[in-house]
Short mmCIF file of C-alpha atoms and ligand atoms in Angstrom, two decimals:
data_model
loop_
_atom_site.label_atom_id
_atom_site.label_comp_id
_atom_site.label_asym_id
_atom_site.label_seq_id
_atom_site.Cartn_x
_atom_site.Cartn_y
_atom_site.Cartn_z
CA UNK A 103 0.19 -5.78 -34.78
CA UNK A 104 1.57 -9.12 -32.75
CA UNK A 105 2.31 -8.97 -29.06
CA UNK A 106 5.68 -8.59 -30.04
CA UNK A 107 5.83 -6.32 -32.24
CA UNK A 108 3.95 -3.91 -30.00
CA UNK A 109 6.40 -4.47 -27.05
CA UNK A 110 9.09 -3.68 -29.54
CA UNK A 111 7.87 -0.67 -30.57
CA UNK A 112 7.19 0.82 -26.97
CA UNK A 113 10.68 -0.12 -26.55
CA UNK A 114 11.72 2.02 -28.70
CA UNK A 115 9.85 4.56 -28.38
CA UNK A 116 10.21 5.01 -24.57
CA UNK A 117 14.49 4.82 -25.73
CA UNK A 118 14.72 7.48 -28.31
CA UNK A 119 12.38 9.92 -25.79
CA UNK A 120 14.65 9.50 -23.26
CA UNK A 121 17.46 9.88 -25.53
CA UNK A 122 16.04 13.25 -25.94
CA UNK A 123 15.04 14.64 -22.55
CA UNK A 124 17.02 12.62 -19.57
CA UNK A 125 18.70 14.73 -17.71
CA UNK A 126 20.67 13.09 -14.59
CA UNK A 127 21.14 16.89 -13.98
CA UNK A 128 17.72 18.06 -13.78
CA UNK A 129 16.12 19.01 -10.44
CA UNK A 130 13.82 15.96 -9.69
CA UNK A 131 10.81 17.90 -9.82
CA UNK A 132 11.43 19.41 -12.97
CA UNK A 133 11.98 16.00 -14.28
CA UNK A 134 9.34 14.42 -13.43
CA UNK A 135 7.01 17.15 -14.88
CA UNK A 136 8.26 16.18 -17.87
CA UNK A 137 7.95 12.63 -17.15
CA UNK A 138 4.33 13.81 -16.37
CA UNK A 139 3.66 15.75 -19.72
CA UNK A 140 4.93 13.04 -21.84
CA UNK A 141 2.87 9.65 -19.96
CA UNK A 142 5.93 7.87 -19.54
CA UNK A 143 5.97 7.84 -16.00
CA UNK A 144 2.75 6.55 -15.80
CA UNK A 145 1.83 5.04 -18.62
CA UNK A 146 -1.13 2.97 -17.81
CA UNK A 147 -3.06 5.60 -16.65
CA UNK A 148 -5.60 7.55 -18.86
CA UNK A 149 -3.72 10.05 -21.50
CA UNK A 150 -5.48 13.29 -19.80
CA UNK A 151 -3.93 12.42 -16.52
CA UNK A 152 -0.40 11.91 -16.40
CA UNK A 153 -0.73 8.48 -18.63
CA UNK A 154 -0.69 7.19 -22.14
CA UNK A 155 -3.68 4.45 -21.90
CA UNK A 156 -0.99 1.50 -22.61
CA UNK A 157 -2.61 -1.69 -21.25
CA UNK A 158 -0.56 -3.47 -17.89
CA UNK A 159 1.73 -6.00 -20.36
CA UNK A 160 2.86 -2.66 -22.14
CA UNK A 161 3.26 -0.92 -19.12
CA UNK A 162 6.03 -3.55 -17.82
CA UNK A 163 7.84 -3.22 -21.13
CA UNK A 164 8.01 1.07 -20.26
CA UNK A 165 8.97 -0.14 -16.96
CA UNK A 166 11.66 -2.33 -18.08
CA UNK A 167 13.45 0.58 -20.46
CA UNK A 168 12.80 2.92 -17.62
CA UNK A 169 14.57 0.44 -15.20
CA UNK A 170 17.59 -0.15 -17.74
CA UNK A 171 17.85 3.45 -18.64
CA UNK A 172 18.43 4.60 -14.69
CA UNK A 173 15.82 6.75 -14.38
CA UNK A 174 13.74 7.97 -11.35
CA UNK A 175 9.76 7.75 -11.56
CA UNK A 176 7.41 9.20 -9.57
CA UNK A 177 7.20 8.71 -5.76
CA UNK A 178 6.50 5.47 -4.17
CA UNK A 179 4.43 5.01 -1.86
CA UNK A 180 0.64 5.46 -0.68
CA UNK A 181 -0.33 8.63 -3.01
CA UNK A 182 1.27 6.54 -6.23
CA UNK A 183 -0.10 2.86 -5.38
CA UNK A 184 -3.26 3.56 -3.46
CA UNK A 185 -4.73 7.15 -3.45
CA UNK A 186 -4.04 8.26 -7.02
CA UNK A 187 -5.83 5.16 -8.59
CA UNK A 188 -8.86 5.29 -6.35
CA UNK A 189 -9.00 9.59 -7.27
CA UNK A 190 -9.04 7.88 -11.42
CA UNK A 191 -11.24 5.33 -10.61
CA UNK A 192 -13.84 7.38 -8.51
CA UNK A 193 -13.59 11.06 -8.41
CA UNK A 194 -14.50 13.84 -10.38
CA UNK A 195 -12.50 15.86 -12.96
CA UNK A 196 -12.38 18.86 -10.33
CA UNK A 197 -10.68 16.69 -7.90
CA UNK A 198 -8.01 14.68 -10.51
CA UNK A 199 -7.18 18.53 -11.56
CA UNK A 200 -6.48 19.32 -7.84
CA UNK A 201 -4.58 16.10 -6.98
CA UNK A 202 -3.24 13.91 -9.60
CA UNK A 203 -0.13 16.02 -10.87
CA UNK A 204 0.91 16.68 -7.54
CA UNK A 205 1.01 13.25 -6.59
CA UNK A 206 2.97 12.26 -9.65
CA UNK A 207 5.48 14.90 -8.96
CA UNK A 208 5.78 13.74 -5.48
CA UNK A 209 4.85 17.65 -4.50
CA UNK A 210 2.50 16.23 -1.97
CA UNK A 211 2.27 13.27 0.02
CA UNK A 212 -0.78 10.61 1.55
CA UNK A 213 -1.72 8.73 4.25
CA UNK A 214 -4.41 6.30 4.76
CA UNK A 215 -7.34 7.30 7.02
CA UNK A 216 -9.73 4.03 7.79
CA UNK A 217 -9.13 2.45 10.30
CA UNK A 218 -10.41 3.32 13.94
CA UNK A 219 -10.11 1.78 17.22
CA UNK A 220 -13.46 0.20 16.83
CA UNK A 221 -13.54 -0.62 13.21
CA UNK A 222 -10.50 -2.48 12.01
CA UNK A 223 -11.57 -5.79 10.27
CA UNK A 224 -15.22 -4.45 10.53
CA UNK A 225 -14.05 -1.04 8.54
CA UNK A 226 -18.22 -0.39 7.70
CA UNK A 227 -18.64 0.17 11.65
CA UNK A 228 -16.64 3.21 11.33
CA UNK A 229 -17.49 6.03 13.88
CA UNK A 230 -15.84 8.96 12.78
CA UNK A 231 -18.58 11.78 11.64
CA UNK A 232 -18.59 14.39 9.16
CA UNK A 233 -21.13 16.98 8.99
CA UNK A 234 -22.29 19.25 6.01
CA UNK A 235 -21.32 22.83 7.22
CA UNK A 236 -22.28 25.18 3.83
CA UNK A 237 -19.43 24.88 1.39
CA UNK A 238 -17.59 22.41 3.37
CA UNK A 239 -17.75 19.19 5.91
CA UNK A 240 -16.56 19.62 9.44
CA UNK A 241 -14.77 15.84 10.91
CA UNK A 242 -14.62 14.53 14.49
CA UNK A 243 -13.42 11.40 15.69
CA UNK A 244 -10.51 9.18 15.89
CA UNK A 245 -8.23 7.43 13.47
CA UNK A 246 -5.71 4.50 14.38
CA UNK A 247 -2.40 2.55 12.55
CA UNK A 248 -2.57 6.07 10.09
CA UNK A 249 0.87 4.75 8.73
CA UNK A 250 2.72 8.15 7.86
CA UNK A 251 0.35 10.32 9.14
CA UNK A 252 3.47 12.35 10.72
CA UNK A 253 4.25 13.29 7.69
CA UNK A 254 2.06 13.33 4.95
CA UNK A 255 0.60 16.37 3.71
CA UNK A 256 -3.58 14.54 3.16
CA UNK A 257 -4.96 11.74 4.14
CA UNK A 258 -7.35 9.25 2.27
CA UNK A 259 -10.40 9.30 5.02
CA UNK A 260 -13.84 7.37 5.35
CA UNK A 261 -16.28 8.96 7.68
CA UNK A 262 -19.69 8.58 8.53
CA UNK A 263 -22.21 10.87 7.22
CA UNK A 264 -25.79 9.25 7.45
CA UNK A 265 -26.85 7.35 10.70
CA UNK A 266 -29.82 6.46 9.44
CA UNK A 267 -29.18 4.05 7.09
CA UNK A 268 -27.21 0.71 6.48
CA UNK A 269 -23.28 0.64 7.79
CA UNK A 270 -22.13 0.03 4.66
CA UNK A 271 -24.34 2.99 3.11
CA UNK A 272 -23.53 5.79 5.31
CA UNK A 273 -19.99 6.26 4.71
CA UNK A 274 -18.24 9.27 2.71
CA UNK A 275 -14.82 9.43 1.43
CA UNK A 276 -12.95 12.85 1.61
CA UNK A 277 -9.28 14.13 0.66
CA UNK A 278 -8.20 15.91 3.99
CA UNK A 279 -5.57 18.42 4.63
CA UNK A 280 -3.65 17.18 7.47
CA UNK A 281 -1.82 20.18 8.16
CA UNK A 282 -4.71 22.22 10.26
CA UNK A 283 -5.51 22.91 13.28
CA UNK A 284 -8.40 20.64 13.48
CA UNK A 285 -6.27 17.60 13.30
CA UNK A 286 -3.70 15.81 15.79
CA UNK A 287 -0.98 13.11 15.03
CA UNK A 288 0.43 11.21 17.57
CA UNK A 289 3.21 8.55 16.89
CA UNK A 290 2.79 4.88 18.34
CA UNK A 291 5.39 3.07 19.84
CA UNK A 292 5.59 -0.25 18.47
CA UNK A 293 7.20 -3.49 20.41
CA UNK A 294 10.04 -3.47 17.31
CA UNK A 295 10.86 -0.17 18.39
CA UNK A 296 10.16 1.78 15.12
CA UNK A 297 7.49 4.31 15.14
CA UNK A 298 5.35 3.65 12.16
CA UNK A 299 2.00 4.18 13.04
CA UNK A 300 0.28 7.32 14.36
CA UNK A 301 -3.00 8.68 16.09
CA UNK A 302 -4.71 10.70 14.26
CA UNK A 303 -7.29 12.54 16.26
CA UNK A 304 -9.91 15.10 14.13
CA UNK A 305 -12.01 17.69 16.38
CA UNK A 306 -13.42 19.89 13.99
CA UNK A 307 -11.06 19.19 11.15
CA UNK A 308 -12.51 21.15 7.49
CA UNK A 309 -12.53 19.30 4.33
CA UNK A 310 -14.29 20.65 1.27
CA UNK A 311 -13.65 17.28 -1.13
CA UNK A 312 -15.79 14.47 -1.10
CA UNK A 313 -14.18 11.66 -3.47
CA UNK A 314 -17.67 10.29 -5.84
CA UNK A 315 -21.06 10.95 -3.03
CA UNK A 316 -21.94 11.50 -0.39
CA UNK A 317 -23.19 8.05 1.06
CA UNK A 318 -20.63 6.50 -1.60
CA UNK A 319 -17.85 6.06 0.54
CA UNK A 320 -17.66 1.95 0.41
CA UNK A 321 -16.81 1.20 -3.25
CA UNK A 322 -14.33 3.92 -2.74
CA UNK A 323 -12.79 2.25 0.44
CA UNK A 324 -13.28 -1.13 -1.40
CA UNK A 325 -11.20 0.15 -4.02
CA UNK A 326 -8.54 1.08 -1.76
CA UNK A 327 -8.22 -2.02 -0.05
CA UNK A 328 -8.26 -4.23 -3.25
CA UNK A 329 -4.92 -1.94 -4.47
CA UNK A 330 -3.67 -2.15 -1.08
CA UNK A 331 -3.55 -5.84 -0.54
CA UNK A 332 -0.77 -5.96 -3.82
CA UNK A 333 0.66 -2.58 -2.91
CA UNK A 334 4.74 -3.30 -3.50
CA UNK A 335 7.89 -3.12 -0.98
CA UNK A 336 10.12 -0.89 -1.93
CA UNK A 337 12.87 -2.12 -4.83
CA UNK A 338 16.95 -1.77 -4.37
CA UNK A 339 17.83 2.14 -4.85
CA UNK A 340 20.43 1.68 -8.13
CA UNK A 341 23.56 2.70 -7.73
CA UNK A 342 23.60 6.42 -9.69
CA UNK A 343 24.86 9.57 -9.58
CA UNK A 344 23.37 13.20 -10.96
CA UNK A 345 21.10 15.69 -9.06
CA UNK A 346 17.71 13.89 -9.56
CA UNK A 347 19.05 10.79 -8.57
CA UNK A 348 20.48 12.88 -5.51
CA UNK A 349 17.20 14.30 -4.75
CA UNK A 350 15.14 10.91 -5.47
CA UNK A 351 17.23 8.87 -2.98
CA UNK A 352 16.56 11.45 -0.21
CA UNK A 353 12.74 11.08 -0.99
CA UNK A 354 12.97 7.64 -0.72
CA UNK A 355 14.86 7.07 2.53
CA UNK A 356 11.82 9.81 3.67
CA UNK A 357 9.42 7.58 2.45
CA UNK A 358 10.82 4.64 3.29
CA UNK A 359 11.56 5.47 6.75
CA UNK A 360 8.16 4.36 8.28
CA UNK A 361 8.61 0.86 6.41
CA UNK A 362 12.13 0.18 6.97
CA UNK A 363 11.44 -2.80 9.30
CA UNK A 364 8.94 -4.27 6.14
CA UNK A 365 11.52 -6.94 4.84
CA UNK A 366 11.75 -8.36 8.23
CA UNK A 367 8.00 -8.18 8.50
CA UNK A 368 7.95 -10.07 5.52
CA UNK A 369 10.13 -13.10 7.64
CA UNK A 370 13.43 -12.59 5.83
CA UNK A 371 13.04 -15.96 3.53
CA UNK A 372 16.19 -14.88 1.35
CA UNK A 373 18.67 -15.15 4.71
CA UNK A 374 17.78 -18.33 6.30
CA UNK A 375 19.62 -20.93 3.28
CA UNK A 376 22.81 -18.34 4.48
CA UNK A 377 21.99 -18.48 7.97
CA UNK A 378 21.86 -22.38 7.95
CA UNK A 379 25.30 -22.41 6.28
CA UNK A 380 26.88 -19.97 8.97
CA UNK A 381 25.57 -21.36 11.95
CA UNK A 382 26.55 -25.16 11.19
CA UNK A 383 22.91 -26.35 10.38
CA UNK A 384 22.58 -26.67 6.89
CA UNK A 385 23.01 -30.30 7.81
CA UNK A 386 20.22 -30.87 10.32
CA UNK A 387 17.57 -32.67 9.40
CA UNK A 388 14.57 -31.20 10.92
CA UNK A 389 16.58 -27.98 9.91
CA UNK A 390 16.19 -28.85 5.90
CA UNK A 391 12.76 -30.21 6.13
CA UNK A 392 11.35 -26.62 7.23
CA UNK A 393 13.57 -25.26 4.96
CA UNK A 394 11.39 -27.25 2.03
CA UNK A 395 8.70 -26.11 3.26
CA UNK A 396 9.49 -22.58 3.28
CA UNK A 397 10.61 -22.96 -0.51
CA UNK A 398 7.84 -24.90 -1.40
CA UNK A 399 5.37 -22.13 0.05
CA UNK A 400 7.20 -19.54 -1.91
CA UNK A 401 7.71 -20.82 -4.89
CA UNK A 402 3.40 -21.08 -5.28
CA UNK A 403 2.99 -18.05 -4.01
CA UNK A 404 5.62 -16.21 -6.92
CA UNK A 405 3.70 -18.67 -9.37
CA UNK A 406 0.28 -17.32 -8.20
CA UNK A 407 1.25 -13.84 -7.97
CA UNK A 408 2.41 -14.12 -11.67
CA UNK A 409 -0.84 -15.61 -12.79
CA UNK A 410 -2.48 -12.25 -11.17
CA UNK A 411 -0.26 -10.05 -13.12
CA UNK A 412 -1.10 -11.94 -16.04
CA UNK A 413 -4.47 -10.98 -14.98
CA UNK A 414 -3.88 -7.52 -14.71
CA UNK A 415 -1.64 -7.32 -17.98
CA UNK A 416 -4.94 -8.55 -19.67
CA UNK A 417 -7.03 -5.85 -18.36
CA UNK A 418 -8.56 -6.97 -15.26
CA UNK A 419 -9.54 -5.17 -12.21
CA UNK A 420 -7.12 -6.21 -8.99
CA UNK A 421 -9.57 -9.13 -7.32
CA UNK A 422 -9.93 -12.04 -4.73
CA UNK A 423 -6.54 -13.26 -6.22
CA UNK A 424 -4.93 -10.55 -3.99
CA UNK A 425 -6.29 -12.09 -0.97
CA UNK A 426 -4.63 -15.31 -1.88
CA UNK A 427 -1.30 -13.44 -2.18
CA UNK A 428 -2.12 -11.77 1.07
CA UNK A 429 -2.53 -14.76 3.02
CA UNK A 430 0.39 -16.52 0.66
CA UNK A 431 3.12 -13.82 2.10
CA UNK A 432 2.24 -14.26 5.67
CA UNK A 433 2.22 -17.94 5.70
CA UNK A 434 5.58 -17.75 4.31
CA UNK A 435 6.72 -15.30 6.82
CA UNK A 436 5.47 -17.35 9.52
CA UNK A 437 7.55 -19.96 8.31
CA UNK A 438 10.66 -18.37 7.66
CA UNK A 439 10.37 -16.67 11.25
CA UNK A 440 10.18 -20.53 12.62
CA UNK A 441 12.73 -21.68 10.75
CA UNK A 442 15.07 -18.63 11.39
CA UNK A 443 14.05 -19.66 15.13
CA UNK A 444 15.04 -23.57 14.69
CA UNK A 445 18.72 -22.02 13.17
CA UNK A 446 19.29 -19.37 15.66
CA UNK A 447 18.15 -21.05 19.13
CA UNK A 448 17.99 -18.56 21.80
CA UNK A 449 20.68 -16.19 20.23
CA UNK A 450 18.11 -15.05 17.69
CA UNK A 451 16.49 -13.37 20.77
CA UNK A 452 19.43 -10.95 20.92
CA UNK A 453 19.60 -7.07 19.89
CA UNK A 454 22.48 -5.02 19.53
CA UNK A 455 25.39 -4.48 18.07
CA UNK A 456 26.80 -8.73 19.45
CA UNK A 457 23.70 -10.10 18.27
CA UNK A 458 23.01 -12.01 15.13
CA UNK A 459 23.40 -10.07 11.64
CA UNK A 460 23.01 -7.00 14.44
CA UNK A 461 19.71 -7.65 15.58
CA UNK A 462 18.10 -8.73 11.99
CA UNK A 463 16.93 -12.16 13.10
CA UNK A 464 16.21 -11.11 16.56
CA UNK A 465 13.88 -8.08 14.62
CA UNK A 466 12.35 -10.78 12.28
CA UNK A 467 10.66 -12.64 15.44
CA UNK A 468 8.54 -9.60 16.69
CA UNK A 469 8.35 -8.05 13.50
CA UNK A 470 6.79 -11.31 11.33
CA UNK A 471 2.88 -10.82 13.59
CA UNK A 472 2.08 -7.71 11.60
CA UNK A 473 1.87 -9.14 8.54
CA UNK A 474 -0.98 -10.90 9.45
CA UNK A 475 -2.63 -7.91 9.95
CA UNK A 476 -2.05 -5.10 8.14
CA UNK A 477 -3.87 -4.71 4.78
CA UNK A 478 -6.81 -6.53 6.37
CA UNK A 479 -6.15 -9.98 8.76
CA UNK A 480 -5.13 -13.78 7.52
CA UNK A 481 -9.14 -14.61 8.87
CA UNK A 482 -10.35 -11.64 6.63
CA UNK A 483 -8.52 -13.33 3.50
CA UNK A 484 -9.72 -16.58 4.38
CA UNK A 485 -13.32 -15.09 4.34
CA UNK A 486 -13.10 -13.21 1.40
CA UNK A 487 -11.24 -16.39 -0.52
CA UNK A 488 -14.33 -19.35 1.08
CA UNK A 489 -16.95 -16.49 -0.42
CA UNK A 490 -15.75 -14.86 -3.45
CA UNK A 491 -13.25 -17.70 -4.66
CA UNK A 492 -14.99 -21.01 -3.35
CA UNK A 493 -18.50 -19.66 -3.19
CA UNK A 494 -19.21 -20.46 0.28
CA UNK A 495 -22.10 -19.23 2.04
CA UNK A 496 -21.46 -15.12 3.16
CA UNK A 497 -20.31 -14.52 6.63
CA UNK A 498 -23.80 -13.33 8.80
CA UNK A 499 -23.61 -9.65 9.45
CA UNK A 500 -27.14 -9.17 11.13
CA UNK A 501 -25.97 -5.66 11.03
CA UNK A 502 -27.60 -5.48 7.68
CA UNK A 503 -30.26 -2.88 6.70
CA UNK A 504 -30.46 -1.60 10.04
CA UNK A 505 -30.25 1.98 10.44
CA UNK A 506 -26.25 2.21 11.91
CA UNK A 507 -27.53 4.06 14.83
CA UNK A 508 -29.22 1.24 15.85
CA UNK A 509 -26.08 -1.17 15.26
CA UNK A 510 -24.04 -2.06 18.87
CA UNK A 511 -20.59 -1.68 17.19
CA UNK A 512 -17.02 -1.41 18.78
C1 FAD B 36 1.85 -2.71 9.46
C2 FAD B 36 0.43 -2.13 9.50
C3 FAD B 36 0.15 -0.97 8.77
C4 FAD B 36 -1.14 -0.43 8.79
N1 FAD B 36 -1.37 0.74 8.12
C5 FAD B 36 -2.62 1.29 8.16
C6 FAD B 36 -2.86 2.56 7.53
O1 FAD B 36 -1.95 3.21 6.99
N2 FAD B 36 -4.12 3.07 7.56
C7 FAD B 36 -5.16 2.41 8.15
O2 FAD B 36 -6.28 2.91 8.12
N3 FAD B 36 -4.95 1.22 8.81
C8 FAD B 36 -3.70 0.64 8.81
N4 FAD B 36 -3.48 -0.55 9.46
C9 FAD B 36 -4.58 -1.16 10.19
C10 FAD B 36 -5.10 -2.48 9.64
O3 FAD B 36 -5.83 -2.30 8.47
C11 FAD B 36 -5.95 -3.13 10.77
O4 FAD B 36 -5.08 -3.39 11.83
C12 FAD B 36 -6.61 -4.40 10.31
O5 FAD B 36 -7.63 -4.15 9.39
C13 FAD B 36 -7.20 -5.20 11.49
O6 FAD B 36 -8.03 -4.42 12.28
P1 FAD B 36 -7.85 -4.35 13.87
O7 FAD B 36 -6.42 -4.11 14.16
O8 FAD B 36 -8.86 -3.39 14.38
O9 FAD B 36 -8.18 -5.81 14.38
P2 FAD B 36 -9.65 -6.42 14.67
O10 FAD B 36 -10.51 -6.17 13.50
O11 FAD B 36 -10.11 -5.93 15.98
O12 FAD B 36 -9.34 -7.97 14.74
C14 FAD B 36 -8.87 -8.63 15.92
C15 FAD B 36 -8.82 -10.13 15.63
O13 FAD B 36 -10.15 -10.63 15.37
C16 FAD B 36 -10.21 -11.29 14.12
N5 FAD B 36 -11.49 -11.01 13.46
C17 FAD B 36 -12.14 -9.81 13.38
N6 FAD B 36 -13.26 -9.94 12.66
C18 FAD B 36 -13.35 -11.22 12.26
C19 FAD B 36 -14.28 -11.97 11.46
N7 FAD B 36 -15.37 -11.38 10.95
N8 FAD B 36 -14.04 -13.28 11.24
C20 FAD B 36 -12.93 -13.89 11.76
N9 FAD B 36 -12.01 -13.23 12.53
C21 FAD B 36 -12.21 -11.92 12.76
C22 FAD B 36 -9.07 -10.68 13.31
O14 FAD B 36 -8.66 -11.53 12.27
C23 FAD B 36 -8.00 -10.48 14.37
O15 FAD B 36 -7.30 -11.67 14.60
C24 FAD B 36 -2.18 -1.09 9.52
C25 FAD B 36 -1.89 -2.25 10.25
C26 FAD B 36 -0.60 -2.75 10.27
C27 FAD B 36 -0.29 -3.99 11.10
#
């Protein structure tokens, strides 16, 4: 069957099965049990878990009709993007059974558990411990940036379970409940003045699932990062009406509510052509110049992306091509922050209610630095793209095949 003819058919066959079970009345969990029995929802993912095994270019096309039909999918977020592929990818059957459903029907909710004050860029110095107690593993230590933490009902952890071998070797990864005693959230402050991040502090914290081996931990956090590093924003909530919708738009404003600074993170490209025209300086020179640069940057970067979904669409495994994105959308936020800067002057400094587009451009400034962070730093992606794009010569890590106990880390 041609490439077409297979799209066509999806088409509709996802259109006469919603003809038949959509609902806008249905209680959003009820729906989306049935979007879980019949694959739809997912429909990449294997047909035992949630899925119909459709490859990524037929996935879009279910995507599309879903999208033109008005219909909520599962929950976005962490537990949909990042933790439920790494459970297919990597654990066992036990621990899809436990967790997979749930996440699809958005009954529970993740966070991500890796990074530590000490062990950020250099994630394989991690110090948290876990220790084999019987049936279970007992966790100490500290956790830092946990985005959502507050909230979410597990968390996606790495800790260290063997000190006596290599860094990279001696690290488990574990679903933990986050509501017990054994583990503290605090909420960080940030200098934008949303709250994202958290503390996550674990003194004797029980966890009885280990996700693949013990001592497997890195592909699994490898794995992670690679979906992380193309994880989505959030798309524009449609404009509908019935009691799933209802109940989906409150999940998503929950969601959403740690990320709601994210499209100022991301430098606000699509308001500085608008900004130039409102504040008289569409006609500056210097003003237009930056202005083709920021369109030039973007315009490869929405080119590259596409030739990584192409990628994907044709069965491969997310890559080094994400780090190029990565890097891609922070240059360009740079740039838009600079030239939203050049526009604004000093009023673009302003907050409150007088300021400019109330506070948007002054937000964009000190929101713009975290993008070069999160998801792994712009000097990580250039590492990862010199070795595993370019071929250069790895980074020295005389850390290797050392016992970790031995290795000065921090
Ligand atoms: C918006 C946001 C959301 C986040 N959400 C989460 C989350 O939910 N869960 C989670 O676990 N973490 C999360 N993080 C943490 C994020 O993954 C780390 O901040 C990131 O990996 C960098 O680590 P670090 O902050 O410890 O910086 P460090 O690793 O200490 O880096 C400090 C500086 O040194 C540079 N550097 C370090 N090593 C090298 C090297 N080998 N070569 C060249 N330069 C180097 C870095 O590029 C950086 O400029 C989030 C971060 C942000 C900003």
């Amino acid at each position: 069957m041609s490439k077409a003819d297979a799209s066509a058919r999806i088409r509709a066959e996802v259109k006469q099965w919603l003809a038949g079970e959509w609902d806008p009345e249905l209680p959003l969990a009820q729906w989306r049990e049935v979007l879980a029995d019949s694959g739809w929802g997912c429909p990449t993912w294997p047909v035992q878990w949630c899925g119909r095994g459709l490859p990524g270019a037929l996935g879009r096309v279910v995507a599309e009709e879903m999208k033109r039909a008005v219909v909520p999918g599962p929950p976005e977020g962490v537990g949909m993007m990042l933790v439920a592929p790494v459970l297919l990818e990597h654990s066992s059957e036990e621990l899809k059974q436990r967790y997979i459903l749930p996440t699809v029907t958005g009954e529970i909710t993740w966070c991500q558990l890796f990074s530590e004050p000490g062990a950020g860029s250099d994630l394989a110095g991690l110090q948290s411990r876990a220790v084999a107690d019987r049936d279970h593993w007992r966790i100490s230590g500290q956790k830092v940036w946990s985005t959502g933490a507050a909230t979410a009902d597990f968390g996606l952890l790495l800790a260290r379970t063997d000190w006596d071998v290599s860094k990279h070797q001696g690290i488990t990864a574990f679903v933990l409940p986050m509501r017990q005693p054994g583990v503290l959230v605090r909420p960080l402050r940030q200098m934008n003045g949303h709250s994202s991040f958290n503390e996550v502090f674990f003194d004797a914290a029980i966890t009885h699932h280990v996700i693949g081996e013990p001592g497997g931990g890195w592909p699994v956090a490898r794995a992670a990062l690679a979906h992380e590093r193309r994880l989505a924003s959030f798309p524009p909530l449609p404009d509908a009406s019935g009691r799933a919708w209802r109940e989906a738009i409150a999940e998503r404003t929950a969601v959403a509510e740690p990320h709601k600074w994210y499209p100022q993170r991301a430098g606000r490209p699509d308001l500085v052509i608008p900004q130039a025209r409102a504040l008289g300086r569409a006609g500056d020179r210097v003003v237009r110049q930056e202005i083709a640069k920021l369109i030039e940057l973007s315009w490869s970067a929405r080119w590259m992306a596409e030739r990584a979904a192409a990628a994907r669409a044709a069965g491969q495994r997310p890559g080094p091509e994400g780090s190029l994105g990565k890097l891609a959308s922070s240059k360009i936020a740079k740039q838009a922050a600079r030239v939203h800067t050049l526009i604004a002057g000093t009023a673009g400094l302003l907050a409150g209610p007088e300021s400019l587009l109330d506070g948007t451009i002054a937000e964009i400034g000190i929101s713009v630095p975290a993008i070069s962070i999160a998801g792994g730093t712009d000097e990580i992606q250039r590492s990862i793209i010199a070795e595993r794009i370019l071929g250069l010569p790895r980074e020295p890590d005389i850390s290797v095949g050392i016992p970790f106990r031995d290795v000065r880390v921090g």
